[in-house]
Amino acid sequence: MGNKMKPFDELSFSDNYMFTTILEDRRNLNIAKGIVELALGKKVKDIRIAGVEKHVQARYGGKITRFDVLLEGEDSYIDVEMQVRKLLNFPLRSRMYHSQMDAKYVKAGDYQNMKKSIVIFICLEDYFGMRLPRYTFASMCVECSELILEDKRFTIFLNPDSDTEDSQLYFFLMFLKKKIAKDAFTKTIEKAVATVKKDESARLDYMNLDEYLDMLVDEEKAKSLKEGIEAGKAQGLQEGKAQGLQEGKAQGMQQSKIEIAKKMLSKGMPLDLVVEMTELSEEEIKTL
């Protein structure tokens, strides 16, 4: 529970805060555009930030989804997600992102004007284990793989643990993996990272986030200790004070982790950060 966030000056492009801060800055649209082009393997036209509201809740009152970076192209909506760890259920996570983008942007019955729905996962590990630099998925017929269902839905995984003859993609993937800029594009990203680190408002924002998480942890620790003692005393009357106090504290600490996770999720914190700060498993957090 005492895990600290990485110091601001040690942040790299693959850290969620730095990644979103850079790509949400309209001055860095060339970087966002470059990443999308590397993921698609082709040039694209205009790219813009698709609004500042990135939290979407299903109309039926279900899970709230937080997108890392939402972009809009001439014929597509694009969600770009930075994944620093190999998480469970990547395919189902992509389905959720697609569904929530549709819920946000598609008007009921307006199928004729639907844009492509593209979810890009920038991974630091090879989720599929085939060492491909780029995994692109589209809906196709099981009986005839050459028959594509034109539902305009695509999911792409970029994998730095791979080899590729595309030099620009290779340099970008190696930049993610080794944090060394080798070409003009990665040097542009490196410069953007340096610019953010010189921005005192960004530093303060990050520090406030760190302090907020610490505050949550401290408050929940105090609360859990009190609840644990009270629960321990009550149970101790029946089973012995020593055993009851120990079990009460354990239950209180577990409950405090759950409460912290709920608060972090309600603030739109990334799932991997919630896992790191609460020490709950991803599956436990998904049941909240």
mmCIF file of N, CA, C and O in Angstrom, residues 43-132:
data_model
loop_
_atom_site.group_PDB
_atom_site.id
_atom_site.type_symbol
_atom_site.label_atom_id
_atom_site.label_comp_id
_atom_site.label_asym_id
_atom_site.label_seq_id
_atom_site.Cartn_x
_atom_site.Cartn_y
_atom_site.Cartn_z
ATOM 1 N N LYS A 43 -0.322 6.336 -44.509
ATOM 2 C CA LYS A 43 -0.515 7.746 -44.220
ATOM 3 C C LYS A 43 -1.995 8.027 -43.948
ATOM 4 O O LYS A 43 -2.875 7.375 -44.515
ATOM 5 N N VAL A 44 -2.251 8.976 -43.084
ATOM 6 C CA VAL A 44 -3.617 9.394 -42.810
ATOM 7 C C VAL A 44 -3.724 10.900 -43.013
ATOM 8 O O VAL A 44 -2.715 11.611 -42.997
ATOM 9 N N LYS A 45 -4.953 11.369 -43.194
ATOM 10 C CA LYS A 45 -5.155 12.802 -43.366
ATOM 11 C C LYS A 45 -5.317 13.464 -42.010
ATOM 12 O O LYS A 45 -4.635 13.115 -41.057
ATOM 13 N N ASP A 46 -6.215 14.382 -41.897
ATOM 14 C CA ASP A 46 -6.335 15.179 -40.689
ATOM 15 C C ASP A 46 -6.627 14.329 -39.452
ATOM 16 O O ASP A 46 -7.449 13.420 -39.491
ATOM 17 N N ILE A 47 -5.931 14.659 -38.370
ATOM 18 C CA ILE A 47 -6.166 14.042 -37.069
ATOM 19 C C ILE A 47 -6.393 15.173 -36.068
ATOM 20 O O ILE A 47 -5.696 16.183 -36.090
ATOM 21 N N ARG A 48 -7.385 14.999 -35.200
ATOM 22 C CA ARG A 48 -7.609 16.002 -34.167
ATOM 23 C C ARG A 48 -7.986 15.325 -32.861
ATOM 24 O O ARG A 48 -8.374 14.148 -32.846
ATOM 25 N N ILE A 49 -7.853 16.052 -31.748
ATOM 26 C CA ILE A 49 -8.294 15.547 -30.464
ATOM 27 C C ILE A 49 -9.811 15.484 -30.474
ATOM 28 O O ILE A 49 -10.479 16.467 -30.788
ATOM 29 N N ALA A 50 -10.363 14.340 -30.126
ATOM 30 C CA ALA A 50 -11.810 14.152 -30.208
ATOM 31 C C ALA A 50 -12.486 14.601 -28.918
ATOM 32 O O ALA A 50 -13.185 13.836 -28.249
ATOM 33 N N GLY A 51 -12.245 15.867 -28.511
ATOM 34 C CA GLY A 51 -12.893 16.400 -27.316
ATOM 35 C C GLY A 51 -12.115 16.074 -26.065
ATOM 36 O O GLY A 51 -11.267 15.173 -26.028
ATOM 37 N N VAL A 52 -12.392 16.791 -25.007
ATOM 38 C CA VAL A 52 -11.658 16.618 -23.748
ATOM 39 C C VAL A 52 -12.331 15.621 -22.829
ATOM 40 O O VAL A 52 -11.740 15.169 -21.850
ATOM 41 N N GLU A 53 -13.600 15.277 -23.094
ATOM 42 C CA GLU A 53 -14.308 14.342 -22.231
ATOM 43 C C GLU A 53 -13.978 12.918 -22.654
ATOM 44 O O GLU A 53 -14.394 12.446 -23.705
ATOM 45 N N LYS A 54 -13.198 12.222 -21.808
ATOM 46 C CA LYS A 54 -12.740 10.890 -22.162
ATOM 47 C C LYS A 54 -13.381 9.806 -21.306
ATOM 48 O O LYS A 54 -13.059 8.643 -21.429
ATOM 49 N N HIS A 55 -14.283 10.180 -20.404
ATOM 50 C CA HIS A 55 -14.939 9.206 -19.551
ATOM 51 C C HIS A 55 -16.321 8.897 -20.118
ATOM 52 O O HIS A 55 -17.123 9.785 -20.329
ATOM 53 N N VAL A 56 -16.589 7.635 -20.367
ATOM 54 C CA VAL A 56 -17.852 7.227 -20.970
ATOM 55 C C VAL A 56 -18.500 6.184 -20.078
ATOM 56 O O VAL A 56 -17.854 5.234 -19.638
ATOM 57 N N GLN A 57 -19.794 6.365 -19.804
ATOM 58 C CA GLN A 57 -20.540 5.363 -19.055
ATOM 59 C C GLN A 57 -21.648 4.823 -19.939
ATOM 60 O O GLN A 57 -22.348 5.582 -20.602
ATOM 61 N N ALA A 58 -21.783 3.513 -19.959
ATOM 62 C CA ALA A 58 -22.831 2.898 -20.774
ATOM 63 C C ALA A 58 -24.192 3.442 -20.358
ATOM 64 O O ALA A 58 -24.432 3.748 -19.199
ATOM 65 N N ARG A 59 -25.088 3.543 -21.322
ATOM 66 C CA ARG A 59 -26.396 4.134 -21.049
ATOM 67 C C ARG A 59 -27.179 3.343 -20.007
ATOM 68 O O ARG A 59 -28.060 3.854 -19.348
ATOM 69 N N TYR A 60 -26.884 2.057 -19.881
ATOM 70 C CA TYR A 60 -27.606 1.240 -18.912
ATOM 71 C C TYR A 60 -27.010 1.370 -17.510
ATOM 72 O O TYR A 60 -27.398 0.662 -16.594
ATOM 73 N N GLY A 61 -26.076 2.304 -17.312
ATOM 74 C CA GLY A 61 -25.558 2.579 -15.976
ATOM 75 C C GLY A 61 -24.441 1.656 -15.551
ATOM 76 O O GLY A 61 -24.188 1.479 -14.354
ATOM 77 N N GLY A 62 -23.747 1.060 -16.512
ATOM 78 C CA GLY A 62 -22.698 0.108 -16.165
ATOM 79 C C GLY A 62 -21.344 0.751 -15.968
ATOM 80 O O GLY A 62 -21.214 1.864 -15.494
ATOM 81 N N LYS A 63 -20.314 0.035 -16.399
ATOM 82 C CA LYS A 63 -18.934 0.432 -16.160
ATOM 83 C C LYS A 63 -18.594 1.766 -16.814
ATOM 84 O O LYS A 63 -18.999 2.041 -17.929
ATOM 85 N N ILE A 64 -17.818 2.594 -16.083
ATOM 86 C CA ILE A 64 -17.296 3.828 -16.644
ATOM 87 C C ILE A 64 -15.945 3.523 -17.291
ATOM 88 O O ILE A 64 -15.068 2.937 -16.666
ATOM 89 N N THR A 65 -15.797 3.902 -18.553
ATOM 90 C CA THR A 65 -14.561 3.639 -19.277
ATOM 91 C C THR A 65 -13.750 4.919 -19.398
ATOM 92 O O THR A 65 -14.282 5.973 -19.721
ATOM 93 N N ARG A 66 -12.451 4.817 -19.146
ATOM 94 C CA ARG A 66 -11.569 5.963 -19.334
ATOM 95 C C ARG A 66 -10.618 5.647 -20.478
ATOM 96 O O ARG A 66 -9.868 4.675 -20.434
ATOM 97 N N PHE A 67 -10.665 6.460 -21.519
ATOM 98 C CA PHE A 67 -9.763 6.295 -22.647
ATOM 99 C C PHE A 67 -8.463 7.044 -22.354
ATOM 100 O O PHE A 67 -8.469 8.111 -21.745
ATOM 101 N N ASP A 68 -7.344 6.517 -22.830
ATOM 102 C CA ASP A 68 -6.072 7.230 -22.696
ATOM 103 C C ASP A 68 -6.066 8.455 -23.599
ATOM 104 O O ASP A 68 -5.923 9.583 -23.138
ATOM 105 N N VAL A 69 -6.194 8.238 -24.905
ATOM 106 C CA VAL A 69 -6.198 9.343 -25.868
ATOM 107 C C VAL A 69 -7.242 9.045 -26.939
ATOM 108 O O VAL A 69 -7.182 8.007 -27.596
ATOM 109 N N LEU A 70 -8.193 9.953 -27.113
ATOM 110 C CA LEU A 70 -9.201 9.804 -28.147
ATOM 111 C C LEU A 70 -8.914 10.777 -29.282
ATOM 112 O O LEU A 70 -8.763 11.978 -29.057
ATOM 113 N N LEU A 71 -8.832 10.248 -30.497
ATOM 114 C CA LEU A 71 -8.552 11.057 -31.673
ATOM 115 C C LEU A 71 -9.663 10.852 -32.700
ATOM 116 O O LEU A 71 -10.369 9.843 -32.674
ATOM 117 N N GLU A 72 -9.787 11.813 -33.577
ATOM 118 C CA GLU A 72 -10.748 11.690 -34.673
ATOM 119 C C GLU A 72 -10.049 11.965 -35.988
ATOM 120 O O GLU A 72 -9.388 12.997 -36.146
ATOM 121 N N GLY A 73 -10.169 11.020 -36.916
ATOM 122 C CA GLY A 73 -9.626 11.195 -38.249
ATOM 123 C C GLY A 73 -10.732 11.540 -39.221
ATOM 124 O O GLY A 73 -11.900 11.681 -38.845
ATOM 125 N N GLU A 74 -10.383 11.656 -40.467
ATOM 126 C CA GLU A 74 -11.364 12.018 -41.487
ATOM 127 C C GLU A 74 -12.485 10.989 -41.574
ATOM 128 O O GLU A 74 -13.654 11.330 -41.774
ATOM 129 N N ASP A 75 -12.140 9.715 -41.407
ATOM 130 C CA ASP A 75 -13.143 8.660 -41.537
ATOM 131 C C ASP A 75 -13.127 7.700 -40.355
ATOM 132 O O ASP A 75 -13.614 6.575 -40.460
ATOM 133 N N SER A 76 -12.569 8.115 -39.207
ATOM 134 C CA SER A 76 -12.431 7.171 -38.104
ATOM 135 C C SER A 76 -12.356 7.873 -36.748
ATOM 136 O O SER A 76 -11.956 9.037 -36.647
ATOM 137 N N TYR A 77 -12.759 7.126 -35.726
ATOM 138 C CA TYR A 77 -12.483 7.483 -34.342
ATOM 139 C C TYR A 77 -11.422 6.513 -33.837
ATOM 140 O O TYR A 77 -11.497 5.310 -34.106
ATOM 141 N N ILE A 78 -10.454 7.057 -33.110
ATOM 142 C CA ILE A 78 -9.288 6.257 -32.747
ATOM 143 C C ILE A 78 -8.996 6.403 -31.258
ATOM 144 O O ILE A 78 -8.853 7.514 -30.744
ATOM 145 N N ASP A 79 -8.933 5.284 -30.577
ATOM 146 C CA ASP A 79 -8.528 5.253 -29.170
ATOM 147 C C ASP A 79 -7.125 4.679 -29.101
ATOM 148 O O ASP A 79 -6.879 3.570 -29.576
ATOM 149 N N VAL A 80 -6.188 5.429 -28.517
ATOM 150 C CA VAL A 80 -4.805 4.967 -28.389
ATOM 151 C C VAL A 80 -4.534 4.702 -26.914
ATOM 152 O O VAL A 80 -4.645 5.601 -26.077
ATOM 153 N N GLU A 81 -4.171 3.459 -26.603
ATOM 154 C CA GLU A 81 -3.961 3.041 -25.221
ATOM 155 C C GLU A 81 -2.512 2.608 -25.020
ATOM 156 O O GLU A 81 -1.987 1.793 -25.781
ATOM 157 N N MET A 82 -1.862 3.161 -23.992
ATOM 158 C CA MET A 82 -0.512 2.740 -23.624
ATOM 159 C C MET A 82 -0.616 1.658 -22.556
ATOM 160 O O MET A 82 -1.209 1.871 -21.498
ATOM 161 N N GLN A 83 -0.057 0.487 -22.841
ATOM 162 C CA GLN A 83 -0.108 -0.623 -21.900
ATOM 163 C C GLN A 83 1.303 -1.026 -21.515
ATOM 164 O O GLN A 83 2.033 -1.587 -22.329
ATOM 165 N N VAL A 84 1.698 -0.709 -20.281
ATOM 166 C CA VAL A 84 3.072 -0.987 -19.857
ATOM 167 C C VAL A 84 3.225 -2.405 -19.342
ATOM 168 O O VAL A 84 4.332 -2.898 -19.179
ATOM 169 N N ARG A 85 2.086 -3.064 -19.065
ATOM 170 C CA ARG A 85 2.164 -4.434 -18.590
ATOM 171 C C ARG A 85 1.200 -5.315 -19.373
ATOM 172 O O ARG A 85 0.220 -4.833 -19.932
ATOM 173 N N LYS A 86 1.495 -6.603 -19.398
ATOM 174 C CA LYS A 86 0.616 -7.555 -20.066
ATOM 175 C C LYS A 86 -0.567 -7.832 -19.148
ATOM 176 O O LYS A 86 -0.452 -8.532 -18.151
ATOM 177 N N LEU A 87 -1.720 -7.249 -19.471
ATOM 178 C CA LEU A 87 -2.910 -7.400 -18.649
ATOM 179 C C LEU A 87 -3.763 -8.559 -19.130
ATOM 180 O O LEU A 87 -3.633 -9.027 -20.261
ATOM 181 N N LEU A 88 -4.644 -9.000 -18.262
ATOM 182 C CA LEU A 88 -5.545 -10.089 -18.626
ATOM 183 C C LEU A 88 -6.636 -9.596 -19.573
ATOM 184 O O LEU A 88 -7.014 -8.434 -19.560
ATOM 185 N N ASN A 89 -7.125 -10.512 -20.399
ATOM 186 C CA ASN A 89 -8.315 -10.251 -21.213
ATOM 187 C C ASN A 89 -8.174 -9.061 -22.158
ATOM 188 O O ASN A 89 -9.097 -8.262 -22.310
ATOM 189 N N PHE A 90 -7.004 -8.932 -22.793
ATOM 190 C CA PHE A 90 -6.816 -7.858 -23.768
ATOM 191 C C PHE A 90 -7.912 -7.870 -24.837
ATOM 192 O O PHE A 90 -8.480 -6.821 -25.154
ATOM 193 N N PRO A 91 -8.238 -9.022 -25.425
ATOM 194 C CA PRO A 91 -9.270 -9.018 -26.470
ATOM 195 C C PRO A 91 -10.599 -8.474 -25.974
ATOM 196 O O PRO A 91 -11.266 -7.712 -26.684
ATOM 197 N N LEU A 92 -11.005 -8.848 -24.768
ATOM 198 C CA LEU A 92 -12.278 -8.373 -24.240
ATOM 199 C C LEU A 92 -12.205 -6.893 -23.858
ATOM 200 O O LEU A 92 -13.197 -6.166 -23.966
ATOM 201 N N ARG A 93 -11.038 -6.443 -23.445
ATOM 202 C CA ARG A 93 -10.857 -5.013 -23.169
ATOM 203 C C ARG A 93 -11.033 -4.207 -24.458
ATOM 204 O O ARG A 93 -11.639 -3.135 -24.458
ATOM 205 N N SER A 94 -10.509 -4.731 -25.552
ATOM 206 C CA SER A 94 -10.660 -4.019 -26.826
ATOM 207 C C SER A 94 -12.126 -3.952 -27.225
ATOM 208 O O SER A 94 -12.595 -2.948 -27.753
ATOM 209 N N ARG A 95 -12.851 -5.020 -26.981
ATOM 210 C CA ARG A 95 -14.294 -5.022 -27.275
ATOM 211 C C ARG A 95 -15.006 -3.930 -26.482
ATOM 212 O O ARG A 95 -15.886 -3.235 -27.008
ATOM 213 N N MET A 96 -14.632 -3.765 -25.222
ATOM 214 C CA MET A 96 -15.260 -2.746 -24.390
ATOM 215 C C MET A 96 -14.959 -1.349 -24.927
ATOM 216 O O MET A 96 -15.850 -0.502 -25.024
ATOM 217 N N TYR A 97 -13.694 -1.102 -25.313
ATOM 218 C CA TYR A 97 -13.336 0.217 -25.837
ATOM 219 C C TYR A 97 -14.106 0.525 -27.120
ATOM 220 O O TYR A 97 -14.604 1.642 -27.303
ATOM 221 N N HIS A 98 -14.200 -0.454 -28.003
ATOM 222 C CA HIS A 98 -14.966 -0.253 -29.236
ATOM 223 C C HIS A 98 -16.425 0.079 -28.915
ATOM 224 O O HIS A 98 -17.003 1.012 -29.487
ATOM 225 N N SER A 99 -17.006 -0.691 -28.021
ATOM 226 C CA SER A 99 -18.418 -0.502 -27.694
ATOM 227 C C SER A 99 -18.661 0.876 -27.091
ATOM 228 O O SER A 99 -19.652 1.545 -27.417
ATOM 229 N N GLN A 100 -17.753 1.309 -26.237
ATOM 230 C CA GLN A 100 -17.945 2.590 -25.585
ATOM 231 C C GLN A 100 -17.718 3.760 -26.553
ATOM 232 O O GLN A 100 -18.349 4.808 -26.427
ATOM 233 N N MET A 101 -16.815 3.592 -27.510
ATOM 234 C CA MET A 101 -16.663 4.634 -28.532
ATOM 235 C C MET A 101 -17.933 4.743 -29.363
ATOM 236 O O MET A 101 -18.384 5.842 -29.694
ATOM 237 N N ASP A 102 -18.530 3.591 -29.704
ATOM 238 C CA ASP A 102 -19.786 3.618 -30.448
ATOM 239 C C ASP A 102 -20.874 4.312 -29.634
ATOM 240 O O ASP A 102 -21.659 5.111 -30.158
ATOM 241 N N ALA A 103 -20.922 4.008 -28.323
ATOM 242 C CA ALA A 103 -21.932 4.620 -27.464
ATOM 243 C C ALA A 103 -21.750 6.133 -27.395
ATOM 244 O O ALA A 103 -22.713 6.886 -27.284
ATOM 245 N N LYS A 104 -20.500 6.587 -27.487
ATOM 246 C CA LYS A 104 -20.205 8.006 -27.372
ATOM 247 C C LYS A 104 -20.482 8.767 -28.664
ATOM 248 O O LYS A 104 -20.986 9.899 -28.642
ATOM 249 N N TYR A 105 -20.162 8.163 -29.812
ATOM 250 C CA TYR A 105 -20.151 8.919 -31.056
ATOM 251 C C TYR A 105 -21.228 8.535 -32.069
ATOM 252 O O TYR A 105 -21.533 9.310 -32.977
ATOM 253 N N VAL A 106 -21.799 7.340 -31.961
ATOM 254 C CA VAL A 106 -22.739 6.884 -32.988
ATOM 255 C C VAL A 106 -24.168 7.207 -32.569
ATOM 256 O O VAL A 106 -24.600 6.842 -31.467
ATOM 257 N N LYS A 107 -24.877 7.896 -33.431
ATOM 258 C CA LYS A 107 -26.286 8.195 -33.178
ATOM 259 C C LYS A 107 -27.133 6.995 -33.579
ATOM 260 O O LYS A 107 -26.847 6.312 -34.556
ATOM 261 N N ALA A 108 -28.178 6.754 -32.804
ATOM 262 C CA ALA A 108 -29.047 5.598 -33.051
ATOM 263 C C ALA A 108 -29.586 5.623 -34.479
ATOM 264 O O ALA A 108 -30.159 6.617 -34.922
ATOM 265 N N GLY A 109 -29.386 4.519 -35.187
ATOM 266 C CA GLY A 109 -29.918 4.380 -36.537
ATOM 267 C C GLY A 109 -29.096 5.038 -37.624
ATOM 268 O O GLY A 109 -29.392 4.862 -38.813
ATOM 269 N N ASP A 110 -28.058 5.770 -37.256
ATOM 270 C CA ASP A 110 -27.265 6.498 -38.263
ATOM 271 C C ASP A 110 -26.117 5.618 -38.749
ATOM 272 O O ASP A 110 -24.947 5.959 -38.636
ATOM 273 N N TYR A 111 -26.434 4.469 -39.306
ATOM 274 C CA TYR A 111 -25.410 3.511 -39.713
ATOM 275 C C TYR A 111 -24.659 3.960 -40.957
ATOM 276 O O TYR A 111 -23.479 3.653 -41.121
ATOM 277 N N GLN A 112 -25.316 4.687 -41.825
ATOM 278 C CA GLN A 112 -24.713 5.097 -43.080
ATOM 279 C C GLN A 112 -23.485 5.971 -42.855
ATOM 280 O O GLN A 112 -22.515 5.914 -43.624
ATOM 281 N N ASN A 113 -23.517 6.789 -41.786
ATOM 282 C CA ASN A 113 -22.428 7.738 -41.544
ATOM 283 C C ASN A 113 -21.449 7.285 -40.459
ATOM 284 O O ASN A 113 -20.645 8.084 -39.988
ATOM 285 N N MET A 114 -21.536 6.032 -40.066
ATOM 286 C CA MET A 114 -20.629 5.528 -39.036
ATOM 287 C C MET A 114 -19.189 5.546 -39.538
ATOM 288 O O MET A 114 -18.894 5.100 -40.649
ATOM 289 N N LYS A 115 -18.285 6.058 -38.695
ATOM 290 C CA LYS A 115 -16.867 6.051 -39.030
ATOM 291 C C LYS A 115 -16.225 4.743 -38.560
ATOM 292 O O LYS A 115 -16.824 3.965 -37.809
ATOM 293 N N LYS A 116 -15.028 4.519 -38.988
ATOM 294 C CA LYS A 116 -14.270 3.371 -38.506
ATOM 295 C C LYS A 116 -14.016 3.522 -37.009
ATOM 296 O O LYS A 116 -13.842 4.626 -36.499
ATOM 297 N N SER A 117 -14.015 2.415 -36.322
ATOM 298 C CA SER A 117 -13.675 2.374 -34.903
ATOM 299 C C SER A 117 -12.338 1.646 -34.759
ATOM 300 O O SER A 117 -12.240 0.456 -35.044
ATOM 301 N N ILE A 118 -11.308 2.384 -34.341
ATOM 302 C CA ILE A 118 -9.956 1.826 -34.277
ATOM 303 C C ILE A 118 -9.423 1.948 -32.850
ATOM 304 O O ILE A 118 -9.409 3.036 -32.279
ATOM 305 N N VAL A 119 -9.014 0.834 -32.283
ATOM 306 C CA VAL A 119 -8.383 0.827 -30.963
ATOM 307 C C VAL A 119 -6.941 0.368 -31.132
ATOM 308 O O VAL A 119 -6.688 -0.706 -31.697
ATOM 309 N N ILE A 120 -6.014 1.190 -30.679
ATOM 310 C CA ILE A 120 -4.585 0.892 -30.812
ATOM 311 C C ILE A 120 -3.996 0.678 -29.420
ATOM 312 O O ILE A 120 -4.061 1.568 -28.566
ATOM 313 N N PHE A 121 -3.458 -0.499 -29.179
ATOM 314 C CA PHE A 121 -2.747 -0.789 -27.940
ATOM 315 C C PHE A 121 -1.245 -0.700 -28.210
ATOM 316 O O PHE A 121 -0.714 -1.450 -29.040
ATOM 317 N N ILE A 122 -0.571 0.211 -27.534
ATOM 318 C CA ILE A 122 0.890 0.281 -27.607
ATOM 319 C C ILE A 122 1.413 -0.531 -26.432
ATOM 320 O O ILE A 122 1.328 -0.102 -25.275
ATOM 321 N N CYS A 123 1.934 -1.701 -26.720
ATOM 322 C CA CYS A 123 2.339 -2.631 -25.671
ATOM 323 C C CYS A 123 3.856 -2.611 -25.478
ATOM 324 O O CYS A 123 4.609 -2.307 -26.403
ATOM 325 N N LEU A 124 4.286 -2.954 -24.281
ATOM 326 C CA LEU A 124 5.711 -3.111 -24.014
ATOM 327 C C LEU A 124 6.094 -4.580 -23.919
ATOM 328 O O LEU A 124 7.252 -4.911 -23.707
ATOM 329 N N GLU A 125 5.099 -5.468 -24.060
ATOM 330 C CA GLU A 125 5.340 -6.909 -24.076
ATOM 331 C C GLU A 125 4.572 -7.522 -25.241
ATOM 332 O O GLU A 125 3.600 -6.947 -25.727
ATOM 333 N N ASP A 126 5.023 -8.695 -25.663
ATOM 334 C CA ASP A 126 4.384 -9.394 -26.775
ATOM 335 C C ASP A 126 3.230 -10.232 -26.230
ATOM 336 O O ASP A 126 3.433 -11.330 -25.719
ATOM 337 N N TYR A 127 2.009 -9.715 -26.347
ATOM 338 C CA TYR A 127 0.845 -10.399 -25.779
ATOM 339 C C TYR A 127 0.566 -11.721 -26.485
ATOM 340 O O TYR A 127 0.158 -12.695 -25.867
ATOM 341 N N PHE A 128 0.799 -11.777 -27.793
ATOM 342 C CA PHE A 128 0.432 -12.961 -28.574
ATOM 343 C C PHE A 128 1.611 -13.915 -28.802
ATOM 344 O O PHE A 128 1.418 -15.036 -29.254
ATOM 345 N N GLY A 129 2.827 -13.460 -28.512
ATOM 346 C CA GLY A 129 3.986 -14.343 -28.548
ATOM 347 C C GLY A 129 4.465 -14.756 -29.922
ATOM 348 O O GLY A 129 5.214 -15.726 -30.055
ATOM 349 N N MET A 130 4.091 -14.032 -30.985
ATOM 350 C CA MET A 130 4.511 -14.389 -32.338
ATOM 351 C C MET A 130 5.562 -13.437 -32.895
ATOM 352 O O MET A 130 5.952 -13.543 -34.054
ATOM 353 N N ARG A 131 6.017 -12.495 -32.089
ATOM 354 C CA ARG A 131 7.090 -11.557 -32.425
ATOM 355 C C ARG A 131 6.765 -10.692 -33.640
ATOM 356 O O ARG A 131 7.673 -10.202 -34.321
ATOM 357 N N LEU A 132 5.499 -10.485 -33.915
ATOM 358 C CA LEU A 132 5.123 -9.569 -34.983
ATOM 359 C C LEU A 132 5.175 -8.133 -34.447
ATOM 360 O O LEU A 132 4.792 -7.886 -33.310
#
